[in-house]
Tab-separated table of C-alpha atoms in Angstrom:
chain	number	residue	atom	x	y	z
A	18	UNK	CA	146.982	-71.953	-267.187
A	19	UNK	CA	147.843	-70.428	-270.541
A	20	UNK	CA	145.001	-67.889	-270.216
A	21	UNK	CA	146.280	-66.740	-266.822
A	22	UNK	CA	149.659	-66.063	-268.391
A	23	UNK	CA	148.529	-64.746	-271.771
A	24	UNK	CA	145.821	-62.263	-270.727
A	25	UNK	CA	148.047	-60.165	-268.408
A	26	UNK	CA	150.711	-59.913	-271.095
A	27	UNK	CA	148.134	-58.959	-273.755
A	28	UNK	CA	146.670	-56.326	-271.419
A	29	UNK	CA	150.164	-54.893	-270.852
A	30	UNK	CA	150.804	-54.835	-274.595
A	31	UNK	CA	147.463	-53.062	-275.119
A	32	UNK	CA	148.428	-50.399	-272.588
A	33	UNK	CA	151.628	-49.695	-274.500
A	34	UNK	CA	149.786	-49.678	-277.821
A	35	UNK	CA	147.152	-47.182	-276.646
A	36	UNK	CA	149.701	-44.695	-275.349
A	37	UNK	CA	152.051	-45.383	-278.271
A	38	UNK	CA	149.418	-44.548	-280.885
A	39	UNK	CA	148.841	-41.142	-279.299
A	40	UNK	CA	152.575	-40.421	-278.912
A	41	UNK	CA	153.303	-41.649	-282.422
A	42	UNK	CA	150.624	-39.411	-283.899
A	43	UNK	CA	151.782	-36.441	-281.862
A	44	UNK	CA	155.411	-36.874	-282.966
A	45	UNK	CA	154.593	-37.864	-286.559
A	46	UNK	CA	156.214	-34.734	-287.981
A	47	UNK	CA	159.592	-35.472	-286.344
A	48	UNK	CA	162.397	-36.568	-288.641
A	49	UNK	CA	162.969	-40.288	-288.965
A	50	UNK	CA	165.253	-41.644	-286.256
A	51	UNK	CA	164.963	-38.520	-284.116
A	52	UNK	CA	162.308	-39.913	-281.800
A	53	UNK	CA	163.269	-41.946	-278.769
A	54	UNK	CA	159.983	-43.858	-278.760
A	55	UNK	CA	157.060	-44.203	-281.157
A	56	UNK	CA	154.187	-46.642	-281.523
A	57	UNK	CA	156.379	-49.741	-281.709
A	58	UNK	CA	158.649	-48.749	-278.838
A	59	UNK	CA	155.778	-47.858	-276.513
A	60	UNK	CA	154.064	-51.143	-277.379
A	61	UNK	CA	157.252	-53.052	-276.642
A	62	UNK	CA	157.687	-51.136	-273.372
A	63	UNK	CA	154.217	-52.258	-272.322
A	64	UNK	CA	155.010	-55.842	-273.309
A	65	UNK	CA	158.330	-55.813	-271.453
A	66	UNK	CA	156.722	-54.437	-268.299
A	67	UNK	CA	153.950	-57.018	-268.544
A	68	UNK	CA	156.517	-59.801	-268.719
A	69	UNK	CA	158.306	-58.278	-265.719
A	70	UNK	CA	155.090	-58.255	-263.727
A	71	UNK	CA	154.312	-61.829	-264.737
A	72	UNK	CA	157.788	-62.964	-263.670
A	73	UNK	CA	157.185	-61.315	-260.305
A	74	UNK	CA	153.984	-63.276	-259.741
A	75	UNK	CA	155.913	-66.537	-260.286
A	76	UNK	CA	158.629	-65.638	-257.797
A	77	UNK	CA	161.171	-64.223	-260.252
A	78	UNK	CA	160.956	-60.683	-258.923
A	79	UNK	CA	164.685	-60.000	-259.333
A	80	UNK	CA	164.546	-60.911	-263.026
A	81	UNK	CA	161.446	-58.757	-263.536
A	82	UNK	CA	163.053	-55.844	-261.712
A	83	UNK	CA	166.152	-56.153	-263.873
A	84	UNK	CA	164.026	-55.879	-267.012
A	85	UNK	CA	162.390	-52.698	-265.712
A	86	UNK	CA	165.695	-51.160	-264.657
A	87	UNK	CA	167.152	-51.920	-268.079
A	88	UNK	CA	164.181	-50.315	-269.820
A	89	UNK	CA	164.436	-47.206	-267.665
A	90	UNK	CA	168.147	-46.998	-268.390
A	91	UNK	CA	167.536	-47.113	-272.145
A	92	UNK	CA	164.926	-44.352	-271.823
A	93	UNK	CA	167.275	-42.172	-269.769
A	94	UNK	CA	170.066	-42.500	-272.334
A	95	UNK	CA	167.721	-41.881	-275.242
A	96	UNK	CA	166.028	-38.775	-273.850
A	97	UNK	CA	169.350	-37.392	-272.593
A	98	UNK	CA	170.641	-37.507	-276.171
A	99	UNK	CA	167.509	-35.688	-277.384
A	100	UNK	CA	168.086	-32.931	-274.836
A	101	UNK	CA	171.738	-32.537	-275.874
A	102	UNK	CA	170.808	-32.489	-279.559
A	103	UNK	CA	167.733	-30.235	-279.494
A	104	UNK	CA	168.296	-28.278	-276.314
A	105	UNK	CA	164.685	-28.807	-275.217
A	106	UNK	CA	163.473	-31.671	-273.042
A	107	UNK	CA	160.470	-33.759	-274.109
A	108	UNK	CA	159.338	-34.430	-270.568
A	109	UNK	CA	155.826	-35.511	-271.588
A	110	UNK	CA	157.027	-38.410	-273.740
A	111	UNK	CA	159.562	-39.465	-271.100
A	112	UNK	CA	156.943	-39.505	-268.362
A	113	UNK	CA	154.485	-41.270	-270.680
A	114	UNK	CA	157.082	-43.987	-271.236
A	115	UNK	CA	157.517	-44.434	-267.479
A	116	UNK	CA	153.741	-44.560	-267.022
A	117	UNK	CA	153.596	-47.211	-269.745
A	118	UNK	CA	156.113	-49.304	-267.835
A	119	UNK	CA	154.140	-48.904	-264.616
A	120	UNK	CA	150.822	-49.805	-266.238
A	121	UNK	CA	152.343	-52.746	-268.072
A	122	UNK	CA	153.815	-54.049	-264.810
A	123	UNK	CA	150.419	-53.589	-263.133
A	124	UNK	CA	148.746	-55.633	-265.883
A	125	UNK	CA	151.390	-58.331	-265.744
A	126	UNK	CA	150.876	-58.570	-261.981
A	127	UNK	CA	147.206	-59.418	-262.509
A	128	UNK	CA	145.492	-56.027	-262.170
A	129	UNK	CA	144.188	-55.990	-265.739
A	130	UNK	CA	141.182	-53.680	-265.335
A	131	UNK	CA	143.128	-51.028	-263.425
A	132	UNK	CA	145.942	-51.103	-266.003
A	133	UNK	CA	143.629	-50.764	-269.019
A	134	UNK	CA	141.655	-47.990	-267.325
A	135	UNK	CA	144.895	-46.169	-266.475
A	136	UNK	CA	146.116	-46.462	-270.057
A	137	UNK	CA	142.812	-45.118	-271.383
A	138	UNK	CA	142.886	-42.113	-269.030
A	139	UNK	CA	146.567	-41.463	-269.854
A	140	UNK	CA	145.828	-41.553	-273.580
A	141	UNK	CA	142.922	-39.152	-273.109
A	142	UNK	CA	145.024	-36.692	-271.118
A	143	UNK	CA	147.758	-36.759	-273.749
A	144	UNK	CA	145.270	-36.343	-276.607
A	145	UNK	CA	143.522	-33.373	-274.925
A	146	UNK	CA	146.701	-31.303	-274.753
A	147	UNK	CA	145.367	-28.358	-276.773
A	148	UNK	CA	142.002	-28.364	-275.009
A	149	UNK	CA	143.594	-28.447	-271.570
A	150	UNK	CA	146.020	-25.664	-272.423
A	151	UNK	CA	143.170	-23.639	-273.926
A	152	UNK	CA	141.118	-24.097	-270.784
A	153	UNK	CA	144.057	-22.996	-268.633
A	154	UNK	CA	144.503	-19.942	-270.825
A	155	UNK	CA	140.865	-18.968	-270.172
A	156	UNK	CA	141.161	-19.428	-266.419
A	157	UNK	CA	141.592	-16.464	-264.146
A	158	UNK	CA	142.782	-16.234	-260.549
A	159	UNK	CA	139.259	-16.733	-259.190
A	160	UNK	CA	138.891	-19.986	-261.159
A	161	UNK	CA	142.170	-21.314	-259.802
A	162	UNK	CA	141.163	-20.479	-256.245
A	163	UNK	CA	137.803	-22.179	-256.783
A	164	UNK	CA	139.549	-25.322	-257.999
A	165	UNK	CA	141.817	-25.313	-254.941
A	166	UNK	CA	138.838	-24.818	-252.647
A	167	UNK	CA	136.981	-27.737	-254.130
A	168	UNK	CA	140.090	-29.888	-253.814
A	169	UNK	CA	140.112	-29.069	-250.092
A	170	UNK	CA	136.370	-29.734	-249.784
A	171	UNK	CA	136.515	-33.058	-251.628
A	172	UNK	CA	139.885	-34.488	-250.629
A	173	UNK	CA	141.376	-32.826	-247.575
A	174	UNK	CA	138.461	-32.935	-245.126
A	175	UNK	CA	136.398	-36.077	-245.683
A	176	UNK	CA	139.062	-38.713	-244.809
A	177	UNK	CA	139.575	-37.184	-241.349
A	178	UNK	CA	135.915	-37.008	-240.305
A	179	UNK	CA	134.763	-39.526	-237.670
A	180	UNK	CA	132.324	-42.305	-238.534
A	181	UNK	CA	129.078	-42.846	-236.642
A	182	UNK	CA	126.285	-40.556	-235.446
A	183	UNK	CA	126.592	-37.754	-232.899
A	184	UNK	CA	124.708	-34.827	-231.400
A	185	UNK	CA	121.132	-34.388	-230.223
A	186	UNK	CA	118.833	-37.199	-231.318
A	187	UNK	CA	121.925	-38.759	-232.987
A	188	UNK	CA	121.074	-36.495	-235.913
A	189	UNK	CA	124.609	-35.793	-237.097
A	190	UNK	CA	126.648	-38.182	-239.206
A	191	UNK	CA	129.767	-36.097	-240.044
A	192	UNK	CA	130.859	-38.167	-243.040
A	193	UNK	CA	127.371	-38.184	-244.515
A	194	UNK	CA	127.003	-34.437	-244.015
A	195	UNK	CA	130.315	-33.697	-245.700
A	196	UNK	CA	129.611	-36.137	-248.523
A	197	UNK	CA	126.503	-34.091	-249.238
A	198	UNK	CA	128.655	-30.957	-249.408
A	199	UNK	CA	130.978	-32.695	-251.860
A	200	UNK	CA	128.004	-33.740	-254.006
A	201	UNK	CA	126.286	-30.353	-254.038
A	202	UNK	CA	129.412	-28.259	-254.568
A	203	UNK	CA	130.724	-30.778	-257.091
A	204	UNK	CA	127.519	-30.493	-259.077
A	205	UNK	CA	127.930	-26.727	-259.021
A	206	UNK	CA	131.625	-26.808	-259.891
A	207	UNK	CA	131.208	-29.144	-262.859
A	208	UNK	CA	128.400	-26.983	-264.214
A	209	UNK	CA	130.525	-23.868	-263.802
A	210	UNK	CA	133.568	-25.406	-265.504
A	211	UNK	CA	131.533	-26.607	-268.476
A	212	UNK	CA	129.905	-23.213	-268.679
A	213	UNK	CA	133.321	-21.556	-268.772
A	214	UNK	CA	134.326	-23.790	-271.669
A	215	UNK	CA	131.184	-23.649	-273.787
A	216	UNK	CA	128.835	-20.992	-272.438
A	217	UNK	CA	130.099	-17.827	-274.031
A	218	UNK	CA	130.760	-19.536	-277.347
A	219	UNK	CA	127.333	-21.156	-277.658
A	220	UNK	CA	125.256	-18.207	-276.481
A	221	UNK	CA	122.269	-17.831	-274.218
A	222	UNK	CA	120.858	-21.318	-274.661
A	223	UNK	CA	124.103	-23.060	-273.696
A	224	UNK	CA	124.420	-20.769	-270.682
A	225	UNK	CA	120.833	-21.528	-269.658
A	226	UNK	CA	121.291	-25.284	-269.936
A	227	UNK	CA	124.693	-25.464	-268.262
A	228	UNK	CA	124.307	-22.592	-265.811
A	229	UNK	CA	120.822	-23.738	-264.852
A	230	UNK	CA	122.319	-27.027	-263.719
A	231	UNK	CA	123.863	-25.290	-260.720
A	232	UNK	CA	121.991	-22.003	-260.305
A	233	UNK	CA	118.881	-21.266	-262.324
A	234	UNK	CA	118.322	-18.257	-260.054
A	235	UNK	CA	121.725	-16.797	-260.991
A	236	UNK	CA	120.971	-17.345	-264.679
A	237	UNK	CA	117.572	-15.673	-264.294
A	238	UNK	CA	119.069	-12.635	-262.559
A	239	UNK	CA	121.805	-12.326	-265.196
A	240	UNK	CA	119.463	-12.601	-268.170
A	241	UNK	CA	116.822	-10.337	-266.639
A	242	UNK	CA	119.405	-7.612	-265.986
A	243	UNK	CA	120.600	-7.846	-269.589
A	244	UNK	CA	117.027	-7.608	-270.824
A	245	UNK	CA	116.335	-4.588	-268.635
A	246	UNK	CA	119.530	-2.852	-269.751
A	247	UNK	CA	118.800	-3.537	-273.407
A	248	UNK	CA	122.024	-5.511	-273.908
A	249	UNK	CA	120.448	-8.956	-274.202
A	250	UNK	CA	120.641	-11.252	-277.181
A	251	UNK	CA	117.559	-12.542	-278.896
A	252	UNK	CA	117.382	-15.794	-276.918
A	253	UNK	CA	117.577	-14.440	-273.359
A	254	UNK	CA	113.846	-14.805	-272.683
A	255	UNK	CA	114.042	-18.385	-273.870
A	256	UNK	CA	117.134	-18.838	-271.714
A	257	UNK	CA	115.245	-17.870	-268.547
A	258	UNK	CA	112.494	-20.377	-269.316
A	259	UNK	CA	114.996	-23.098	-270.205
A	260	UNK	CA	117.053	-22.534	-267.040
A	261	UNK	CA	113.891	-23.197	-265.056
A	262	UNK	CA	113.301	-26.452	-266.938
A	263	UNK	CA	116.872	-27.498	-266.189
A	264	UNK	CA	116.282	-26.635	-262.525
A	265	UNK	CA	113.417	-29.142	-262.389
A	266	UNK	CA	115.671	-31.831	-263.858
A	267	UNK	CA	118.463	-30.946	-261.425
A	268	UNK	CA	116.169	-31.267	-258.409
A	269	UNK	CA	114.866	-34.600	-259.704
A	270	UNK	CA	118.438	-35.876	-259.997
A	271	UNK	CA	119.313	-34.704	-256.476
A	272	UNK	CA	116.232	-36.375	-255.018
A	273	UNK	CA	117.043	-39.566	-256.921
A	274	UNK	CA	120.494	-39.529	-255.279
A	275	UNK	CA	119.762	-38.165	-251.809
A	276	UNK	CA	116.071	-38.937	-251.113
A	277	UNK	CA	115.250	-41.831	-253.406
A	278	UNK	CA	112.076	-42.946	-251.638
A	279	UNK	CA	110.379	-39.628	-252.414
A	280	UNK	CA	111.250	-39.621	-256.125
A	281	UNK	CA	108.094	-41.232	-257.660
A	282	UNK	CA	105.673	-38.938	-255.817
A	283	UNK	CA	107.806	-35.857	-256.480
A	284	UNK	CA	108.220	-36.680	-260.166
A	285	UNK	CA	104.448	-36.960	-260.602
A	286	UNK	CA	103.893	-33.577	-258.939
A	287	UNK	CA	106.537	-31.709	-260.939
A	288	UNK	CA	106.095	-33.376	-264.346
A	289	UNK	CA	103.376	-30.923	-265.578
A	290	UNK	CA	105.484	-27.916	-264.579
A	291	UNK	CA	108.583	-29.394	-266.219
A	292	UNK	CA	106.730	-30.053	-269.471
A	293	UNK	CA	105.257	-26.537	-269.359
A	294	UNK	CA	108.703	-24.985	-268.889
A	295	UNK	CA	110.171	-27.001	-271.779
A	296	UNK	CA	107.299	-26.127	-274.138
A	297	UNK	CA	107.494	-22.437	-273.179
A	298	UNK	CA	111.239	-22.304	-273.743
A	299	UNK	CA	110.893	-23.993	-277.156
A	300	UNK	CA	108.187	-21.544	-278.195
A	301	UNK	CA	110.271	-18.560	-277.098
A	302	UNK	CA	113.378	-19.908	-278.779
A	303	UNK	CA	111.525	-20.508	-282.049
A	304	UNK	CA	110.649	-16.813	-282.083
A	305	UNK	CA	114.262	-15.671	-281.821
A	306	UNK	CA	116.678	-15.267	-284.678
A	307	UNK	CA	119.937	-14.500	-282.859
A	308	UNK	CA	121.713	-15.506	-279.693
A	309	UNK	CA	123.659	-13.328	-277.324
A	310	UNK	CA	126.838	-14.104	-275.475
A	311	UNK	CA	125.918	-13.620	-271.820
A	312	UNK	CA	128.534	-13.706	-269.135
A	313	UNK	CA	128.220	-16.868	-267.066
A	314	UNK	CA	127.201	-16.640	-263.397
A	315	UNK	CA	129.953	-16.159	-260.869
A	316	UNK	CA	132.069	-19.032	-259.673
A	317	UNK	CA	129.980	-20.936	-257.097
A	318	UNK	CA	132.754	-22.571	-255.039
A	319	UNK	CA	133.700	-20.954	-251.767
A	320	UNK	CA	134.603	-22.440	-248.398
A	321	UNK	CA	132.431	-20.178	-246.252
A	322	UNK	CA	129.181	-20.974	-248.111
A	323	UNK	CA	130.061	-24.670	-247.979
A	324	UNK	CA	130.584	-24.508	-244.212
A	325	UNK	CA	127.401	-22.478	-243.844
A	326	UNK	CA	125.546	-25.128	-245.818
A	327	UNK	CA	126.843	-27.866	-243.490
A	328	UNK	CA	125.770	-25.877	-240.435
A	329	UNK	CA	122.338	-25.239	-241.929
A	330	UNK	CA	121.828	-28.917	-242.779
A	331	UNK	CA	123.067	-29.996	-239.342
A	332	UNK	CA	120.600	-27.689	-237.585
A	333	UNK	CA	117.834	-28.830	-239.922
A	334	UNK	CA	118.595	-32.483	-239.147
A	335	UNK	CA	118.129	-31.862	-235.421
A	336	UNK	CA	114.992	-29.818	-236.050
A	337	UNK	CA	113.551	-32.557	-238.279
A	338	UNK	CA	114.084	-35.249	-235.646
A	339	UNK	CA	112.664	-32.992	-232.949
A	340	UNK	CA	109.647	-32.218	-235.143
A	341	UNK	CA	109.173	-35.923	-235.819
A	342	UNK	CA	109.144	-36.682	-232.085
A	343	UNK	CA	106.918	-33.730	-231.180
A	344	UNK	CA	104.502	-33.236	-234.075
A	345	UNK	CA	104.838	-36.252	-236.329
A	346	UNK	CA	105.056	-36.163	-240.098
A	347	UNK	CA	103.053	-32.939	-240.544
A	348	UNK	CA	105.613	-31.069	-238.446
A	349	UNK	CA	108.402	-32.452	-240.662
A	350	UNK	CA	106.523	-31.396	-243.795
A	351	UNK	CA	106.155	-27.830	-242.506
A	352	UNK	CA	109.837	-27.746	-241.598
A	353	UNK	CA	110.848	-28.943	-245.060
A	354	UNK	CA	108.656	-26.282	-246.658
A	355	UNK	CA	110.106	-23.467	-244.555
A	356	UNK	CA	113.663	-24.698	-244.985
A	357	UNK	CA	113.294	-25.249	-248.721
A	358	UNK	CA	112.085	-21.685	-249.175
A	359	UNK	CA	115.582	-20.674	-248.039
A	360	UNK	CA	117.567	-23.523	-249.646
A	361	UNK	CA	115.983	-26.273	-251.746
A	362	UNK	CA	119.114	-28.433	-251.629
A	363	UNK	CA	119.157	-28.357	-247.831
A	364	UNK	CA	115.524	-29.450	-247.712
A	365	UNK	CA	116.276	-32.376	-250.038
A	366	UNK	CA	119.273	-33.412	-247.945
A	367	UNK	CA	117.221	-33.237	-244.735
A	368	UNK	CA	114.411	-35.272	-246.263
A	369	UNK	CA	116.894	-37.899	-247.411
A	370	UNK	CA	118.334	-38.186	-243.904
A	371	UNK	CA	114.991	-39.044	-242.321
A	372	UNK	CA	114.052	-42.563	-241.400
A	373	UNK	CA	111.927	-44.603	-243.826
A	374	UNK	CA	108.807	-44.206	-241.637
A	375	UNK	CA	109.320	-40.612	-240.502
A	376	UNK	CA	107.087	-39.067	-243.175
A	377	UNK	CA	104.926	-40.410	-245.981
A	378	UNK	CA	106.543	-40.009	-249.404
A	379	UNK	CA	103.486	-38.178	-250.767
A	380	UNK	CA	103.558	-35.608	-247.954
A	381	UNK	CA	107.307	-35.084	-248.276
A	382	UNK	CA	106.933	-34.652	-252.035
A	383	UNK	CA	104.236	-32.011	-251.464
A	384	UNK	CA	106.514	-30.101	-249.081
A	385	UNK	CA	109.459	-30.221	-251.471
A	386	UNK	CA	107.270	-29.178	-254.391
A	387	UNK	CA	106.087	-26.234	-252.314
A	388	UNK	CA	109.695	-25.133	-251.910
A	389	UNK	CA	110.081	-25.131	-255.684
A	390	UNK	CA	107.014	-22.921	-256.005
A	391	UNK	CA	108.480	-20.494	-253.460
A	392	UNK	CA	111.759	-20.417	-255.395
A	393	UNK	CA	109.871	-19.822	-258.643
A	394	UNK	CA	108.098	-16.875	-257.040
A	395	UNK	CA	111.454	-15.261	-256.273
A	396	UNK	CA	112.651	-15.782	-259.850
A	397	UNK	CA	109.430	-14.392	-261.300
A	398	UNK	CA	109.816	-11.291	-259.140
A	399	UNK	CA	113.424	-10.836	-260.270
A	400	UNK	CA	112.425	-11.238	-263.910
A	401	UNK	CA	109.725	-8.593	-263.622
A	402	UNK	CA	111.773	-6.135	-261.546
A	403	UNK	CA	115.063	-6.366	-263.455
A	404	UNK	CA	113.859	-7.247	-266.934
A	405	UNK	CA	110.838	-4.925	-267.000
A	406	UNK	CA	108.801	-5.048	-270.194
A	407	UNK	CA	111.575	-6.660	-272.215
A	408	UNK	CA	111.334	-9.770	-270.006
A	409	UNK	CA	107.561	-10.090	-270.316
A	410	UNK	CA	107.726	-13.300	-272.435
A	411	UNK	CA	109.975	-14.929	-269.829
A	412	UNK	CA	107.628	-13.809	-267.055
A	413	UNK	CA	104.703	-15.420	-268.874
A	414	UNK	CA	106.683	-18.639	-269.227
A	415	UNK	CA	107.592	-18.704	-265.528
A	416	UNK	CA	104.013	-17.889	-264.595
A	417	UNK	CA	102.680	-20.763	-266.716
A	418	UNK	CA	105.065	-23.187	-265.052
A	419	UNK	CA	104.072	-21.895	-261.621
A	420	UNK	CA	100.377	-22.360	-262.402
A	421	UNK	CA	101.025	-25.959	-263.460
A	422	UNK	CA	102.998	-26.518	-260.261
A	423	UNK	CA	100.289	-24.951	-258.087
A	424	UNK	CA	97.583	-27.102	-259.694
A	425	UNK	CA	99.685	-30.208	-259.035
A	426	UNK	CA	100.067	-29.169	-255.398
A	427	UNK	CA	96.311	-28.665	-254.952
A	428	UNK	CA	95.462	-31.977	-256.595
A	429	UNK	CA	98.142	-33.768	-254.604
A	430	UNK	CA	96.920	-32.255	-251.326
A	431	UNK	CA	93.306	-33.235	-252.053
A	432	UNK	CA	94.412	-36.805	-252.761
A	433	UNK	CA	96.515	-37.043	-249.623
């Protein structure tokens, strides 16, 4: 009985302490007595709210509510005096105090994990003030629009989609299709945001690693153009090779999430090419002495491409089920290969949506690996055309990876 009463109160106190430490450190330069709330006050606010929540669970809700109202009243008086004295409101600390009360009450009511998690996230947001403001300062109008678009894609559409399967062959599951869009565009958006923060500052290698996570083709085009124009840094050839290595990892992660049953066979087929790309990029990087500051690829989030992707995947899902009924697994494999030559992600999504017996994992892995080889061919052509002789080391690296991939495909086909 004591544990059920003590743990919620301790959790509430911890919430106040976490937020109070950050606020106390932030306001440490203020004159003594000029702060409304510091470490001790925030800790006590958490404790008070925890007691209020605990009282509510035992049927004393009025008493608990009175404690919260009294605490809010004290905060209002205190921060009103600060505004009159300094002429500038400290809204962040006032809101943080209210959040502390809410989290403490949540903990006292028995929701310990949610309260502690909320306090940790609140503390992080408060501590990252300079980083968040710096990121906002680097944003442009296109970045803001991209953020709004992804918010619509992730939060404003999915809840209103119907459950169940529809369409020809029952191939369409609207929620599943849109969840795929959220995953793919989210992967792209996170990579873009991180690239905006770190890419230009860390040079070609950072751009290759981060940019390659959402568009190795875009990175290849960008670096090859810089090489051809003579404006590249010393690590751009290595960046092209490294972006390809990151692409292999990205595809492996997507298959692990969206088409798990095909992962072992696919990993075996692509492992030699991945190792070759990593070794080639390390060799090229070891031969460079400087790094450039390439511009990151363009923002990848847009509503029209997302809708086009959904339409493409929906058509592919019907085609895959039709091919399964008409031609069996070899027809599905050919479809995946053709589709993946246009969009590797769409091929992975389609493969993941097939039934467990629709196609053998080894055959599906061969088809998906073939799509990677087709994509590599496009990137090799872009490297040669745009980068010309300056991109010859990168072309050799891509070619070596393609040879390893082709050998894996031949061996895998012979073993099928």
